[in-house]
mmCIF file of C-alpha atoms in Angstrom:
data_model
loop_
_atom_site.group_PDB
_atom_site.id
_atom_site.type_symbol
_atom_site.label_atom_id
_atom_site.label_comp_id
_atom_site.label_asym_id
_atom_site.label_seq_id
_atom_site.Cartn_x
_atom_site.Cartn_y
_atom_site.Cartn_z
ATOM 1 C CA MET A 1 27.816 -218.751 143.526
ATOM 2 C CA THR A 2 30.422 -220.815 144.930
ATOM 3 C CA VAL A 3 31.131 -224.007 143.116
ATOM 4 C CA CYS A 4 34.904 -224.431 143.053
ATOM 5 C CA ALA A 5 37.387 -224.141 145.844
ATOM 6 C CA ILE A 6 40.649 -222.933 144.102
ATOM 7 C CA GLU A 7 42.958 -220.581 145.023
ATOM 8 C CA MET A 8 42.835 -217.495 142.542
ATOM 9 C CA THR A 9 44.149 -214.028 142.308
ATOM 10 C CA THR A 10 42.619 -210.733 141.078
ATOM 11 C CA THR A 11 45.526 -209.401 139.153
ATOM 12 C CA ALA A 12 45.718 -211.404 135.928
ATOM 13 C CA PRO A 13 43.465 -210.411 132.997
ATOM 14 C CA PHE A 14 40.031 -212.107 132.583
ATOM 15 C CA THR A 15 38.864 -212.686 129.257
ATOM 16 C CA ILE A 16 35.478 -213.619 128.036
ATOM 17 C CA SER A 17 34.542 -215.862 124.951
ATOM 18 C CA ALA A 18 32.708 -213.978 121.961
ATOM 19 C CA ASP A 19 29.264 -215.204 122.993
ATOM 20 C CA GLY A 20 29.687 -215.182 126.693
ATOM 21 C CA SER A 21 29.876 -218.966 127.404
ATOM 22 C CA TYR A 22 33.271 -219.360 128.661
ATOM 23 C CA ALA A 23 36.214 -217.321 130.256
ATOM 24 C CA ALA A 24 39.825 -217.844 130.974
ATOM 25 C CA ARG A 25 42.555 -216.626 133.177
ATOM 26 C CA LEU A 26 45.860 -217.381 134.569
ATOM 27 C CA ALA A 27 45.571 -218.868 138.107
ATOM 28 C CA GLY A 28 47.876 -219.441 140.993
ATOM 29 C CA GLU A 29 50.511 -217.124 142.268
ATOM 30 C CA GLY A 30 54.229 -216.406 141.769
ATOM 31 C CA GLU A 31 55.767 -219.255 139.740
ATOM 32 C CA ALA A 32 52.717 -221.628 140.172
ATOM 33 C CA ARG A 33 50.615 -220.189 137.592
ATOM 34 C CA TYR A 34 48.223 -222.356 135.581
ATOM 35 C CA ALA A 35 45.451 -221.571 133.046
ATOM 36 C CA GLU A 36 41.879 -221.651 134.232
ATOM 37 C CA ARG A 37 38.705 -222.270 132.392
ATOM 38 C CA TRP A 38 35.220 -220.823 133.707
ATOM 39 C CA THR A 39 32.089 -221.846 132.311
ATOM 40 C CA LEU A 40 29.647 -219.121 132.471
ATOM 41 C CA ALA A 41 26.651 -220.567 130.564
ATOM 42 C CA GLY A 42 24.448 -222.080 133.302
ATOM 43 C CA PRO A 43 22.825 -221.235 136.691
ATOM 44 C CA GLU A 44 25.863 -220.742 138.471
ATOM 45 C CA PRO A 45 29.335 -220.434 137.068
ATOM 46 C CA TYR A 46 32.122 -223.153 137.772
ATOM 47 C CA ALA A 47 35.967 -223.046 137.270
ATOM 48 C CA VAL A 48 38.036 -225.795 135.627
ATOM 49 C CA PRO A 49 41.969 -225.754 136.204
ATOM 50 C CA LEU A 50 43.897 -226.548 133.125
ATOM 51 C CA PRO A 51 47.585 -227.104 134.771
ATOM 52 C CA LEU A 52 50.438 -228.795 132.782
ATOM 53 C CA ALA A 53 53.688 -230.210 134.067
ATOM 54 C CA GLN A 54 55.509 -226.858 133.815
ATOM 55 C CA PRO A 55 53.985 -224.058 135.256
ATOM 56 C CA GLU A 56 52.812 -221.082 133.093
ATOM 57 C CA GLU A 57 54.719 -217.833 132.771
ATOM 58 C CA ALA A 58 52.828 -214.862 134.455
ATOM 59 C CA ASP A 59 52.922 -213.100 130.945
ATOM 60 C CA SER A 60 51.252 -215.691 129.054
ATOM 61 C CA GLU A 61 47.802 -214.729 127.414
ATOM 62 C CA LEU A 62 44.690 -216.721 127.203
ATOM 63 C CA LEU A 63 41.717 -216.821 125.172
ATOM 64 C CA PRO A 64 38.670 -218.779 125.510
ATOM 65 C CA LEU A 65 36.821 -220.317 122.508
ATOM 66 C CA THR A 66 33.342 -221.001 122.293
ATOM 67 C CA ASP A 67 34.013 -224.802 122.166
ATOM 68 C CA GLY A 68 35.530 -224.795 125.522
ATOM 69 C CA ARG A 69 38.907 -224.847 124.703
ATOM 70 C CA VAL A 70 41.415 -222.163 125.612
ATOM 71 C CA LEU A 71 44.063 -220.641 123.427
ATOM 72 C CA ILE A 72 47.530 -219.882 125.336
ATOM 73 C CA HIS A 73 50.039 -217.748 123.940
ATOM 74 C CA ARG A 74 53.515 -218.103 125.418
ATOM 75 C CA ARG A 75 57.001 -216.743 124.581
ATOM 76 C CA VAL A 76 59.434 -219.680 124.148
ATOM 77 C CA ALA A 77 62.916 -219.024 123.505
ATOM 78 C CA ASP A 78 63.110 -217.261 120.377
ATOM 79 C CA ARG A 79 59.459 -217.973 119.137
ATOM 80 C CA HIS A 80 55.850 -216.922 120.287
ATOM 81 C CA ALA A 81 54.005 -220.154 120.583
ATOM 82 C CA PHE A 82 50.378 -220.877 120.262
ATOM 83 C CA ALA A 83 48.426 -223.971 121.739
ATOM 84 C CA LEU A 84 44.897 -225.008 122.480
ATOM 85 C CA LEU A 85 44.137 -226.390 126.291
ATOM 86 C CA TYR A 86 41.525 -228.612 127.351
ATOM 87 C CA PRO A 87 40.128 -230.775 130.017
ATOM 88 C CA THR A 88 40.440 -234.569 129.412
ATOM 89 C CA GLY A 89 39.446 -237.345 131.664
ATOM 90 C CA ALA A 90 41.695 -239.933 133.060
ATOM 91 C CA ALA A 91 41.383 -242.693 135.716
ATOM 92 C CA ALA A 92 43.873 -240.797 137.888
ATOM 93 C CA GLY A 93 41.591 -237.632 137.688
ATOM 94 C CA PRO A 94 41.077 -234.695 135.516
ATOM 95 C CA ARG A 95 43.916 -234.017 133.225
ATOM 96 C CA THR A 96 44.735 -230.956 130.653
ATOM 97 C CA GLY A 97 45.021 -232.036 126.936
ATOM 98 C CA GLU A 98 47.284 -229.716 124.826
ATOM 99 C CA LEU A 99 47.294 -229.214 121.127
ATOM 100 C CA GLN A 100 50.118 -227.322 119.618
ATOM 101 C CA LEU A 101 49.267 -224.748 116.972
ATOM 102 C CA GLY A 102 52.798 -223.644 115.967
ATOM 103 C CA GLY A 103 54.215 -220.221 116.422
ATOM 104 C CA VAL A 104 56.028 -217.037 114.881
ATOM 105 C CA ASP A 105 59.330 -215.970 115.333
ATOM 106 C CA ALA A 106 60.143 -213.365 118.081
ATOM 107 C CA GLN A 107 61.976 -210.503 116.466
ATOM 108 C CA GLU A 108 63.550 -207.631 118.478
ATOM 109 C CA GLY A 109 61.256 -204.545 119.001
ATOM 110 C CA VAL A 110 58.349 -206.344 117.798
ATOM 111 C CA ARG A 111 55.405 -206.614 120.423
ATOM 112 C CA VAL A 112 53.026 -209.631 120.047
ATOM 113 C CA PHE A 113 49.559 -209.637 121.414
ATOM 114 C CA LEU A 114 46.309 -211.763 121.145
ATOM 115 C CA LEU A 115 43.541 -209.688 119.777
ATOM 116 C CA PRO A 116 40.043 -209.884 121.538
ATOM 117 C CA PRO A 117 37.836 -213.124 120.734
ATOM 118 C CA ALA A 118 36.564 -213.108 117.138
ATOM 119 C CA PRO A 119 33.105 -212.916 116.502
ATOM 120 C CA ASP A 120 32.670 -216.460 115.173
ATOM 121 C CA GLY A 121 34.111 -218.076 118.374
ATOM 122 C CA ILE A 122 36.687 -220.531 116.923
ATOM 123 C CA GLY A 123 39.051 -218.204 114.997
ATOM 124 C CA ALA A 124 42.003 -216.474 116.764
ATOM 125 C CA PHE A 125 44.243 -213.466 115.838
ATOM 126 C CA ALA A 126 47.330 -212.021 116.955
ATOM 127 C CA VAL A 127 49.324 -209.020 116.186
ATOM 128 C CA ALA A 128 52.904 -208.470 115.654
ATOM 129 C CA ALA A 129 53.703 -204.778 115.658
ATOM 130 C CA SER A 130 57.116 -203.002 114.994
ATOM 131 C CA ASP A 131 57.566 -199.303 114.469
ATOM 132 C CA THR A 132 57.270 -199.537 110.713
ATOM 133 C CA VAL A 133 54.961 -202.493 109.996
ATOM 134 C CA THR A 134 52.314 -204.507 111.920
ATOM 135 C CA THR A 135 51.630 -207.989 110.605
ATOM 136 C CA LEU A 136 48.222 -209.878 111.500
ATOM 137 C CA TRP A 137 48.228 -213.445 112.119
ATOM 138 C CA GLN A 138 45.456 -215.985 112.316
ATOM 139 C CA VAL A 139 46.654 -218.480 115.171
ATOM 140 C CA ALA A 140 43.649 -220.542 115.317
ATOM 141 C CA GLY A 141 40.608 -221.800 112.972
ATOM 142 C CA SER A 142 43.207 -222.173 110.243
ATOM 143 C CA ALA A 143 44.326 -225.531 108.703
ATOM 144 C CA PHE A 144 48.018 -225.212 108.735
ATOM 145 C CA GLY A 145 48.960 -223.255 111.818
ATOM 146 C CA PRO A 146 49.578 -219.559 112.269
ATOM 147 C CA GLN A 147 48.950 -217.711 109.048
ATOM 148 C CA ARG A 148 49.551 -214.099 107.899
ATOM 149 C CA VAL A 149 46.366 -212.397 106.788
ATOM 150 C CA ALA A 150 47.428 -208.919 106.780
ATOM 151 C CA ARG A 151 50.521 -206.456 106.593
ATOM 152 C CA ILE A 152 49.572 -202.994 107.559
ATOM 153 C CA PRO A 153 52.183 -199.980 107.454
ATOM 154 C CA GLY A 154 52.854 -198.514 110.995
ATOM 155 C CA ARG A 155 52.636 -199.695 114.396
ATOM 156 C CA CYS A 156 49.404 -200.917 115.625
ATOM 157 C CA SER A 157 47.659 -201.409 118.987
ATOM 158 C CA GLY A 158 44.240 -201.954 120.358
ATOM 159 C CA GLY A 159 41.744 -204.150 118.494
ATOM 160 C CA VAL A 160 38.068 -204.001 118.175
ATOM 161 C CA TRP A 161 35.744 -206.190 115.998
ATOM 162 C CA LEU A 162 33.068 -204.169 114.222
ATOM 163 C CA ASP A 163 30.871 -206.771 112.711
ATOM 164 C CA ARG A 164 29.315 -210.103 113.945
ATOM 165 C CA THR A 165 30.878 -211.930 111.233
ATOM 166 C CA GLY A 166 34.342 -211.226 111.764
ATOM 167 C CA ARG A 167 35.117 -209.630 108.504
ATOM 168 C CA LEU A 168 36.048 -205.931 109.792
ATOM 169 C CA LEU A 169 38.588 -205.190 112.592
ATOM 170 C CA ALA A 170 39.459 -201.805 113.693
ATOM 171 C CA LEU A 171 43.177 -201.098 115.000
ATOM 172 C CA ASP A 172 44.978 -197.985 116.159
ATOM 173 C CA ARG A 173 47.747 -197.212 113.925
ATOM 174 C CA GLU A 174 50.613 -194.899 114.708
ATOM 175 C CA LEU A 175 52.074 -193.494 111.570
ATOM 176 C CA GLU A 176 53.656 -190.150 110.963
ATOM 177 C CA GLY A 177 53.402 -189.086 114.341
ATOM 178 C CA THR A 178 49.510 -189.540 115.071
ATOM 179 C CA ALA A 179 47.438 -192.527 115.942
ATOM 180 C CA LYS A 180 44.313 -193.042 113.832
ATOM 181 C CA ALA A 181 42.014 -195.944 114.040
ATOM 182 C CA VAL A 182 41.867 -197.946 110.923
ATOM 183 C CA THR A 183 39.516 -200.730 109.582
ATOM 184 C CA VAL A 184 41.339 -203.702 108.153
ATOM 185 C CA ASP A 185 39.015 -205.953 106.042
ATOM 186 C CA LEU A 186 39.754 -209.324 106.552
ATOM 187 C CA GLY A 187 37.607 -210.560 103.848
ATOM 188 C CA GLY A 188 39.285 -207.976 101.200
ATOM 189 C CA ASP A 189 42.895 -209.248 101.209
ATOM 190 C CA GLY A 190 43.711 -207.107 104.374
ATOM 191 C CA ARG A 191 42.539 -203.823 102.864
ATOM 192 C CA VAL A 192 43.045 -200.757 105.197
ATOM 193 C CA THR A 193 40.710 -197.805 105.164
ATOM 194 C CA PRO A 194 40.596 -194.907 107.715
ATOM 195 C CA LEU A 195 38.089 -194.919 110.540
ATOM 196 C CA LEU A 196 38.340 -192.166 112.492
ATOM 197 C CA GLN A 197 39.948 -188.733 111.686
ATOM 198 C CA ILE A 198 38.316 -185.964 113.878
ATOM 199 C CA THR A 199 41.338 -183.369 113.073
ATOM 200 C CA GLU A 200 44.284 -183.841 111.258
ATOM 201 C CA ASP A 201 46.635 -183.695 114.384
ATOM 202 C CA SER A 202 44.609 -185.605 116.968
ATOM 203 C CA ASP A 203 45.154 -189.146 118.158
ATOM 204 C CA ASP A 204 41.852 -191.069 117.549
ATOM 205 C CA ARG A 205 41.634 -194.154 119.259
ATOM 206 C CA LEU A 206 38.614 -196.678 119.304
ATOM 207 C CA LEU A 207 38.351 -198.634 122.722
ATOM 208 C CA LEU A 208 34.854 -200.408 122.254
ATOM 209 C CA ALA A 209 32.175 -201.016 119.659
ATOM 210 C CA ASP A 210 28.919 -202.809 119.506
ATOM 211 C CA PRO A 211 28.120 -204.135 116.134
ATOM 212 C CA ASP A 212 24.290 -204.066 116.720
ATOM 213 C CA SER A 213 23.744 -200.636 117.419
ATOM 214 C CA GLY A 214 26.851 -199.291 115.858
ATOM 215 C CA LEU A 215 27.833 -197.290 118.997
ATOM 216 C CA LEU A 216 31.554 -196.575 119.092
ATOM 217 C CA LEU A 217 33.431 -195.536 122.128
ATOM 218 C CA ILE A 218 36.508 -193.154 121.255
ATOM 219 C CA ARG A 219 39.352 -191.666 123.134
ATOM 220 C CA SER A 220 40.802 -188.433 121.213
ATOM 221 C CA ASP A 221 42.746 -185.361 122.233
ATOM 222 C CA ALA A 222 40.901 -183.162 119.743
ATOM 223 C CA PRO A 223 38.977 -181.264 122.306
ATOM 224 C CA GLY A 224 42.369 -180.175 123.496
ATOM 225 C CA GLU A 225 42.812 -182.917 125.885
ATOM 226 C CA PRO A 226 42.307 -186.778 125.962
ATOM 227 C CA ARG A 227 38.613 -187.042 126.122
ATOM 228 C CA LEU A 228 36.223 -189.821 125.794
ATOM 229 C CA GLY A 229 33.543 -189.584 123.051
ATOM 230 C CA TRP A 230 31.113 -191.681 121.132
ATOM 231 C CA GLY A 231 29.948 -191.750 117.586
ATOM 232 C CA VAL A 232 28.008 -193.961 115.490
ATOM 233 C CA LEU A 233 29.626 -196.600 112.988
ATOM 234 C CA GLY A 234 28.562 -195.390 109.209
ATOM 235 C CA SER A 235 26.875 -191.870 110.430
ATOM 236 C CA SER A 236 28.154 -188.819 109.442
ATOM 237 C CA ARG A 237 27.344 -186.923 112.594
ATOM 238 C CA PRO A 238 30.268 -185.641 114.366
ATOM 239 C CA VAL A 239 32.001 -187.474 117.564
ATOM 240 C CA ARG A 240 30.543 -186.259 120.717
ATOM 241 C CA PHE A 241 32.255 -185.495 123.950
ATOM 242 C CA PRO A 242 30.022 -185.488 126.780
ATOM 243 C CA GLU A 243 30.759 -183.522 129.748
ATOM 244 C CA CYS A 244 29.811 -186.411 132.314
ATOM 245 C CA LEU A 245 33.018 -188.295 130.633
ATOM 246 C CA ARG A 246 35.359 -185.310 130.717
ATOM 247 C CA ARG A 247 37.849 -187.407 132.924
ATOM 248 C CA GLY A 248 39.984 -188.789 130.310
ATOM 249 C CA ASP A 249 41.157 -191.795 132.725
ATOM 250 C CA ALA A 250 37.867 -193.999 132.586
ATOM 251 C CA VAL A 251 37.860 -196.997 130.595
ATOM 252 C CA PRO A 252 34.889 -198.726 128.879
ATOM 253 C CA PHE A 253 35.159 -202.365 129.231
ATOM 254 C CA ALA A 254 31.396 -203.503 128.130
ATOM 255 C CA VAL A 255 28.591 -202.274 125.986
ATOM 256 C CA GLN A 256 25.089 -203.437 125.978
ATOM 257 C CA PRO A 257 24.158 -205.654 122.801
ATOM 258 C CA GLY A 258 21.119 -205.851 121.091
ATOM 259 C CA GLN A 259 19.914 -202.394 120.861
ATOM 260 C CA ALA A 260 19.535 -202.293 116.946
ATOM 261 C CA LEU A 261 19.475 -198.927 115.678
ATOM 262 C CA MET A 262 19.540 -197.348 118.888
ATOM 263 C CA PRO A 263 22.928 -196.453 119.903
ATOM 264 C CA GLU A 264 21.910 -193.570 122.468
ATOM 265 C CA THR A 265 20.052 -196.516 124.503
ATOM 266 C CA CYS A 266 23.156 -198.606 124.912
ATOM 267 C CA GLY A 267 24.450 -199.198 128.472
ATOM 268 C CA VAL A 268 28.457 -198.680 128.713
ATOM 269 C CA ALA A 269 30.333 -199.800 131.668
ATOM 270 C CA LEU A 270 33.236 -198.011 132.581
ATOM 271 C CA ARG A 271 36.215 -198.867 135.091
ATOM 272 C CA LEU A 272 37.035 -195.728 137.027
ATOM 273 C CA PRO A 273 40.348 -194.746 138.195
ATOM 274 C CA GLU A 274 39.558 -195.252 141.969
ATOM 275 C CA GLY A 275 38.347 -198.751 141.261
ATOM 276 C CA ASP A 276 34.508 -198.038 141.132
ATOM 277 C CA ILE A 277 32.385 -198.787 138.226
ATOM 278 C CA GLY A 278 30.491 -196.356 136.319
ATOM 279 C CA LEU A 279 27.361 -197.071 134.158
ATOM 280 C CA TRP A 280 26.451 -194.760 131.368
ATOM 281 C CA ARG A 281 24.041 -194.259 128.259
ATOM 282 C CA PRO A 282 24.751 -191.801 125.477
ATOM 283 C CA ALA A 283 21.315 -190.461 126.283
ATOM 284 C CA ASP A 284 22.007 -189.682 129.838
ATOM 285 C CA ARG A 285 23.986 -186.483 131.045
ATOM 286 C CA HIS A 286 25.463 -188.324 133.899
ATOM 287 C CA VAL A 287 27.265 -191.414 135.038
ATOM 288 C CA PHE A 288 25.909 -193.710 137.585
ATOM 289 C CA ARG A 289 28.563 -194.743 140.062
ATOM 290 C CA MET A 290 28.569 -198.221 142.023
ATOM 291 C CA THR A 291 31.264 -199.995 143.967
ATOM 292 C CA ALA A 292 32.731 -202.733 142.543
ATOM 293 C CA PRO A 293 32.661 -206.227 144.132
ATOM 294 C CA ALA A 294 35.587 -207.338 146.156
ATOM 295 C CA GLY A 295 37.721 -209.557 144.109
ATOM 296 C CA TRP A 296 36.590 -207.964 140.616
ATOM 297 C CA LEU A 297 38.703 -209.959 138.180
ATOM 298 C CA GLY A 298 40.436 -207.988 135.765
ATOM 299 C CA GLY A 299 38.401 -205.077 135.102
ATOM 300 C CA ALA A 300 36.043 -207.538 132.930
ATOM 301 C CA GLY A 301 32.109 -207.873 132.645
ATOM 302 C CA LEU A 302 29.624 -208.627 130.355
ATOM 303 C CA PHE A 303 26.258 -206.802 129.412
ATOM 304 C CA SER A 304 23.076 -208.941 128.822
ATOM 305 C CA PRO A 305 20.858 -207.522 125.862
ATOM 306 C CA GLN A 306 18.204 -206.436 128.675
ATOM 307 C CA GLY A 307 20.984 -204.278 130.176
ATOM 308 C CA ARG A 308 22.045 -206.602 133.104
ATOM 309 C CA LEU A 309 25.843 -206.284 133.632
ATOM 310 C CA HIS A 310 27.575 -209.672 134.985
ATOM 311 C CA LEU A 311 30.718 -209.207 136.845
ATOM 312 C CA PRO A 312 33.287 -211.811 137.843
ATOM 313 C CA TYR A 313 34.767 -211.979 141.056
ATOM 314 C CA ALA A 314 36.959 -214.186 143.237
ATOM 315 C CA THR A 315 37.524 -213.832 146.979
ATOM 316 C CA PRO A 316 38.577 -216.593 149.594
ATOM 317 C CA GLU A 317 35.082 -217.149 150.643
ATOM 318 C CA VAL A 318 33.713 -217.140 147.138
ATOM 319 C CA PRO A 319 36.379 -218.277 144.669
ATOM 320 C CA CYS A 320 34.188 -218.225 141.637
ATOM 321 C CA GLY A 321 31.198 -216.109 141.520
ATOM 322 C CA ILE A 322 29.467 -213.554 139.216
ATOM 323 C CA LEU A 323 27.408 -210.443 140.280
ATOM 324 C CA GLY A 324 24.434 -209.186 138.186
ATOM 325 C CA THR A 325 23.265 -205.906 138.422
ATOM 326 C CA ALA A 326 20.722 -203.994 136.513
ATOM 327 C CA LEU A 327 21.247 -200.758 134.495
ATOM 328 C CA PRO A 328 19.608 -198.041 136.394
ATOM 329 C CA ALA A 329 16.547 -196.394 134.732
ATOM 330 C CA SER A 330 17.241 -192.927 132.798
ATOM 331 C CA PRO A 331 16.069 -189.903 134.858
ATOM 332 C CA PRO A 332 13.071 -188.346 133.404
ATOM 333 C CA PRO A 333 13.907 -185.079 131.644
ATOM 334 C CA PRO A 334 13.576 -181.797 133.427
ATOM 335 C CA VAL A 335 10.224 -180.130 133.281
ATOM 336 C CA ARG A 336 10.399 -176.338 131.692
ATOM 337 C CA VAL A 337 8.376 -173.924 133.517
ATOM 338 C CA ASP A 338 7.752 -170.596 132.051
ATOM 339 C CA VAL A 339 7.751 -167.524 134.328
ATOM 340 C CA PRO A 340 7.202 -163.825 133.445
ATOM 341 C CA VAL A 341 9.950 -161.642 134.167
ATOM 342 C CA ARG A 342 9.613 -157.635 134.902
ATOM 343 C CA SER A 343 12.714 -156.648 132.728
ATOM 344 C CA ALA A 344 14.962 -157.747 130.091
ATOM 345 C CA ALA A 345 17.713 -159.885 131.088
ATOM 346 C CA PRO A 346 20.634 -161.056 129.085
ATOM 347 C CA PRO A 347 20.088 -164.216 127.133
ATOM 348 C CA ALA A 348 20.789 -167.375 128.660
ATOM 349 C CA PRO A 349 24.159 -169.159 127.534
ATOM 350 C CA PRO A 350 23.239 -171.999 125.057
ATOM 351 C CA SER A 351 23.308 -175.391 126.414
ATOM 352 C CA ALA A 352 26.076 -177.972 125.728
ATOM 353 C CA ARG A 353 26.428 -179.155 122.206
ATOM 354 C CA PRO A 354 28.617 -181.584 120.764
ATOM 355 C CA ILE A 355 31.805 -180.183 119.465
ATOM 356 C CA PRO A 356 31.798 -179.615 115.631
ATOM 357 C CA LEU A 357 34.563 -181.588 114.646
ATOM 358 C CA GLN A 358 35.284 -183.099 111.415
ATOM 359 C CA GLN A 359 35.690 -186.604 110.709
ATOM 360 C CA ALA A 360 36.454 -189.252 107.992
ATOM 361 C CA PRO A 361 33.112 -191.109 107.123
ATOM 362 C CA LEU A 362 32.736 -194.340 109.046
ATOM 363 C CA PRO A 363 31.948 -197.515 106.968
ATOM 364 C CA GLY A 364 28.608 -199.122 107.320
ATOM 365 C CA ARG A 365 27.853 -201.907 109.070
#
């Protein structure tokens, strides 16, 4: 799928819009960085460079909106500035338009970062986290520039949307020595409620969620070491820690949507530490391993409702490409065969079961 011939690197983050129609990343190398927008809705992807007169810093953040514009977050002197970039036609050739949105003050010890694309595709949010308090800002989609929407005690990180309306946001909050995922109700004056508490002293973080099925991907040290687990939003069943996900360094980056009320059948894509990709379903007892395509961009990907995983990549030969792969079929369950025994034998050990850990009730969808 080669439709552009722009030099690209494979180290910058690659962010996909809420509806999967656009993506954005920093292209270029060294001090010659510029924003680049990918169009993914169509028979083949294509990229549009969005350079300005001054190159972008390597730590600038990009977030694509569903209308084709790209939000950029820059550190400018003593402020965090936000702007929208978009392509414009001109007699001398394509140029880049820029709409300044304002900014927030940069304070010592405060980390400011963009949240994943909001479900409505137009609004965008940023987190300003200090050791004692975290402020949530809406930086795009509001009428008067950045607006503060919530103040949360403690230092927050992460960021996962729990519904399709953009009302419920999950953050990992560090408070009194532990990290717990909490829910922030953006439609209820920023009210904060617990989301995960597997044990009182465990660090329980939310990595990924699918609003359709309610599937939650969790990392917790409640089993005695950091482990990947899964649960269901709104369920009273305990979080499960499958043995096949025992390696705590795998990172989930995409989950299959559209599986309403069937979280066990949702496909999950994992970035493995060796650089490979793992494909897994909660109903499976093993992880399918596949080799990542050369030039895979930023560990990103997108599942279709039919279980097809789309992976963006860029190489000198194919500078703008998408690789599609189908989710492997689950193996059939083993067939039990009863055979007579001549003498009594000690009972077989019980099969692996979820660890019976307590957790706070999860809010309904």
